[in-house]
Amino acid sequence: MLHPDIILKKSSISGKGLFAKKNIPKETILLISPKVRVYTISQYTALSKKYKAILKKYAYEDDEGNLVYHIDNVKYWNHSCNPNASYIGDFEITIRDIKTGEELTYDYGIIHPRWLPAMKCHCGTAECRKLIKRESQNSPVVRRLHLLAKAAIKNAFKVKQPLICDKAFIRAIKELQ
Ligand SMILES: [Zn+2]
């Protein structure tokens, strides 16, 4: 489920993107319980060309090496080399304040499938690495994002969290703190 203040709009980065329709403060959880389909590499190999192309465009690779495809608008979440959100545990969280109308981004360097070639980046930020490819766990990019997401989740109970009303999620957040 996506944060209620997120809408889908045309993006200047690529195709469609997810945008804030109101200011969203730093340390806000943007996504819980995503609706996904998970494909093993052998399941992917057996798919038709058409479906392979869709997965190549939208799917990411999880820690087990499977391809994960969001079946809803979450798949339009665009990449930036200087993102305003990142992952920790099962949560996507803002790592800085987001203004009304701003596009939500995360860094595909953490999740880009290892076996796919690098893609040209059009994020347009001063930090742009020009190519989007899987970054190693020890790279400065991944380490920085991990630290930012960790700092954000530590303060998660200090801001309004429209998505968090379930005890199981509160427990999961506390475990990450
Ligand atoms: Zn870039």
Short mmCIF file of C-alpha atoms and ligand atoms in Angstrom, two decimals:
data_model
loop_
_atom_site.label_atom_id
_atom_site.label_comp_id
_atom_site.label_asym_id
_atom_site.label_seq_id
_atom_site.Cartn_x
_atom_site.Cartn_y
_atom_site.Cartn_z
CA MET A 1 0.00 0.00 0.00
CA LEU A 2 1.25 3.45 -0.97
CA HIS A 3 1.15 6.57 1.22
CA PRO A 4 -2.23 8.33 0.60
CA ASP A 5 -0.53 11.57 -0.51
CA ILE A 6 1.21 9.95 -3.49
CA ILE A 7 -0.19 10.30 -7.02
CA LEU A 8 0.83 9.08 -10.46
CA LYS A 9 1.84 11.74 -13.02
CA LYS A 10 3.96 12.22 -16.12
CA SER A 11 7.61 12.44 -15.09
CA SER A 12 10.46 14.49 -16.53
CA ILE A 13 12.85 11.66 -15.51
CA SER A 14 11.13 8.85 -17.43
CA GLY A 15 7.54 7.99 -18.46
CA LYS A 16 5.23 8.15 -15.48
CA GLY A 17 6.34 8.73 -11.92
CA LEU A 18 5.07 8.96 -8.35
CA PHE A 19 4.59 12.46 -6.95
CA ALA A 20 3.72 14.02 -3.59
CA LYS A 21 0.35 15.79 -3.66
CA LYS A 22 1.10 17.34 -0.23
CA ASN A 23 4.30 18.01 1.71
CA ILE A 24 5.59 14.72 3.11
CA PRO A 25 8.08 15.04 5.97
CA LYS A 26 11.40 13.25 6.26
CA GLU A 27 11.12 9.86 8.04
CA THR A 28 7.67 9.05 6.61
CA ILE A 29 7.01 5.48 5.50
CA LEU A 30 5.79 5.56 1.90
CA LEU A 31 5.12 1.92 1.15
CA ILE A 32 4.09 -1.17 3.11
CA SER A 33 2.97 -4.65 2.03
CA PRO A 34 3.67 -4.09 -1.67
CA LYS A 35 1.61 -6.11 -4.16
CA VAL A 36 4.24 -8.03 -6.08
CA ARG A 37 4.79 -11.09 -8.21
CA VAL A 38 8.10 -12.84 -7.67
CA TYR A 39 9.81 -14.81 -10.45
CA THR A 40 12.76 -17.14 -10.09
CA ILE A 41 15.28 -16.89 -12.90
CA SER A 42 14.04 -20.19 -14.38
CA GLN A 43 10.44 -18.91 -14.32
CA TYR A 44 11.64 -15.72 -16.02
CA THR A 45 13.50 -17.73 -18.68
CA ALA A 46 10.28 -19.60 -19.54
CA LEU A 47 8.29 -16.39 -20.16
CA SER A 48 7.42 -14.99 -23.59
CA LYS A 49 9.48 -12.15 -25.08
CA LYS A 50 6.71 -9.68 -24.32
CA TYR A 51 6.64 -10.47 -20.58
CA LYS A 52 10.42 -10.61 -20.39
CA ALA A 53 10.53 -7.07 -21.80
CA ILE A 54 8.07 -5.85 -19.14
CA LEU A 55 10.07 -7.44 -16.35
CA LYS A 56 13.35 -6.09 -17.71
CA LYS A 57 11.86 -2.61 -17.61
CA TYR A 58 10.11 -2.71 -14.25
CA ALA A 59 11.29 -5.59 -12.09
CA TYR A 60 14.08 -5.48 -9.55
CA GLU A 61 16.23 -8.19 -8.00
CA ASP A 62 15.77 -9.13 -4.35
CA ASP A 63 18.43 -10.50 -1.98
CA GLU A 64 17.63 -14.09 -3.07
CA GLY A 65 18.28 -13.29 -6.74
CA ASN A 66 14.59 -13.42 -7.72
CA LEU A 67 12.88 -10.84 -9.89
CA VAL A 68 10.19 -8.80 -8.15
CA TYR A 69 7.47 -7.08 -10.17
CA HIS A 70 5.06 -4.57 -8.61
CA ILE A 71 1.62 -5.19 -10.08
CA ASP A 72 0.40 -1.68 -9.18
CA ASN A 73 1.62 1.91 -9.64
CA VAL A 74 4.66 1.30 -7.44
CA LYS A 75 6.42 0.00 -10.56
CA TYR A 76 6.55 3.61 -11.85
CA TRP A 77 8.78 4.74 -8.98
CA ASN A 78 11.70 6.36 -10.82
CA HIS A 79 15.41 6.27 -10.10
CA SER A 80 17.54 9.19 -8.97
CA CYS A 81 21.24 9.23 -8.11
CA ASN A 82 20.23 11.61 -5.29
CA PRO A 83 16.95 10.02 -4.15
CA ASN A 84 14.53 11.36 -1.55
CA ALA A 85 13.53 7.88 -0.32
CA SER A 86 15.20 4.54 0.31
CA TYR A 87 14.56 1.04 1.62
CA ILE A 88 15.12 -0.42 5.04
CA GLY A 89 13.72 -3.83 5.98
CA ASP A 90 10.32 -4.06 4.33
CA PHE A 91 9.79 -0.30 4.30
CA GLU A 92 10.36 2.49 1.83
CA ILE A 93 10.98 5.68 3.82
CA THR A 94 11.66 9.35 3.02
CA ILE A 95 15.23 10.41 3.76
CA ARG A 96 14.50 14.13 3.44
CA ASP A 97 11.48 16.45 3.44
CA ILE A 98 9.43 16.22 0.24
CA LYS A 99 7.55 19.23 -1.10
CA THR A 100 4.14 19.22 -2.79
CA GLY A 101 4.58 18.31 -6.46
CA GLU A 102 8.03 16.75 -6.01
CA GLU A 103 8.68 13.37 -7.63
CA LEU A 104 9.50 10.49 -5.29
CA THR A 105 12.66 8.66 -6.20
CA TYR A 106 14.93 5.92 -4.97
CA ASP A 107 18.29 4.63 -6.13
CA TYR A 108 18.06 1.59 -8.43
CA GLY A 109 21.75 0.95 -7.68
CA ILE A 110 20.57 -1.06 -4.67
CA ILE A 111 18.17 -3.30 -6.58
CA HIS A 112 18.98 -3.23 -10.32
CA PRO A 113 19.15 -6.88 -11.47
CA ARG A 114 22.80 -7.97 -11.42
CA TRP A 115 22.53 -9.75 -14.78
CA LEU A 116 20.98 -6.81 -16.63
CA PRO A 117 23.20 -4.27 -18.42
CA ALA A 118 23.59 -0.78 -17.01
CA MET A 119 20.96 1.78 -18.11
CA LYS A 120 21.59 5.42 -18.98
CA CYS A 121 20.51 7.74 -16.19
CA HIS A 122 18.38 10.83 -16.83
CA CYS A 123 17.91 11.91 -13.22
CA GLY A 124 19.54 15.28 -13.88
CA THR A 125 20.92 15.69 -10.36
CA ALA A 126 24.39 17.07 -9.59
CA GLU A 127 25.24 13.63 -8.13
CA CYS A 128 24.30 11.76 -11.34
CA ARG A 129 26.48 8.69 -11.99
CA LYS A 130 25.29 8.68 -15.68
CA LEU A 131 24.79 4.90 -15.61
CA ILE A 132 22.38 2.92 -13.46
CA LYS A 133 23.88 -0.41 -12.50
CA ARG A 134 23.86 -2.70 -9.49
CA GLU A 135 26.20 -1.22 -6.88
CA SER A 136 28.03 -3.47 -4.45
CA GLN A 137 26.93 -3.61 -0.81
CA ASN A 138 30.21 -1.95 0.21
CA SER A 139 30.03 0.89 -2.29
CA PRO A 140 29.81 4.45 -0.90
CA VAL A 141 26.41 4.83 -2.64
CA VAL A 142 24.81 1.83 -0.92
CA ARG A 143 26.47 2.54 2.43
CA ARG A 144 25.25 6.17 2.41
CA LEU A 145 21.67 5.20 1.55
CA HIS A 146 21.64 2.50 4.19
CA LEU A 147 22.80 4.99 6.84
CA LEU A 148 20.21 7.56 5.76
CA ALA A 149 17.38 4.99 5.83
CA LYS A 150 18.56 3.71 9.21
CA ALA A 151 18.61 7.25 10.64
CA ALA A 152 15.13 7.86 9.19
CA ILE A 153 13.54 4.73 10.66
CA LYS A 154 14.98 5.63 14.10
CA ASN A 155 12.72 8.71 14.09
CA ALA A 156 9.74 7.02 12.44
CA PHE A 157 7.49 7.45 15.47
CA LYS A 158 8.18 11.20 15.64
CA VAL A 159 6.22 11.97 12.46
CA LYS A 160 2.69 11.14 11.28
CA GLN A 161 2.61 7.69 9.67
CA PRO A 162 -0.69 7.20 7.82
CA LEU A 163 0.29 3.70 6.74
CA ILE A 164 1.24 2.43 10.17
CA CYS A 165 -1.77 1.44 12.24
CA ASP A 166 -1.09 -2.25 12.71
CA LYS A 167 0.78 -3.65 15.72
CA ALA A 168 2.80 -5.97 13.47
CA PHE A 169 4.20 -2.98 11.57
CA ILE A 170 4.99 -1.08 14.78
CA ARG A 171 6.90 -4.15 15.97
CA ALA A 172 8.74 -4.44 12.63
CA ILE A 173 9.79 -0.76 12.83
CA LYS A 174 11.00 -1.14 16.43
CA GLU A 175 13.14 -4.11 15.35
CA LEU A 176 14.84 -1.93 12.73
CA GLN A 177 15.50 0.86 15.22
ZN ZN B 1 21.51 9.90 -12.28
#
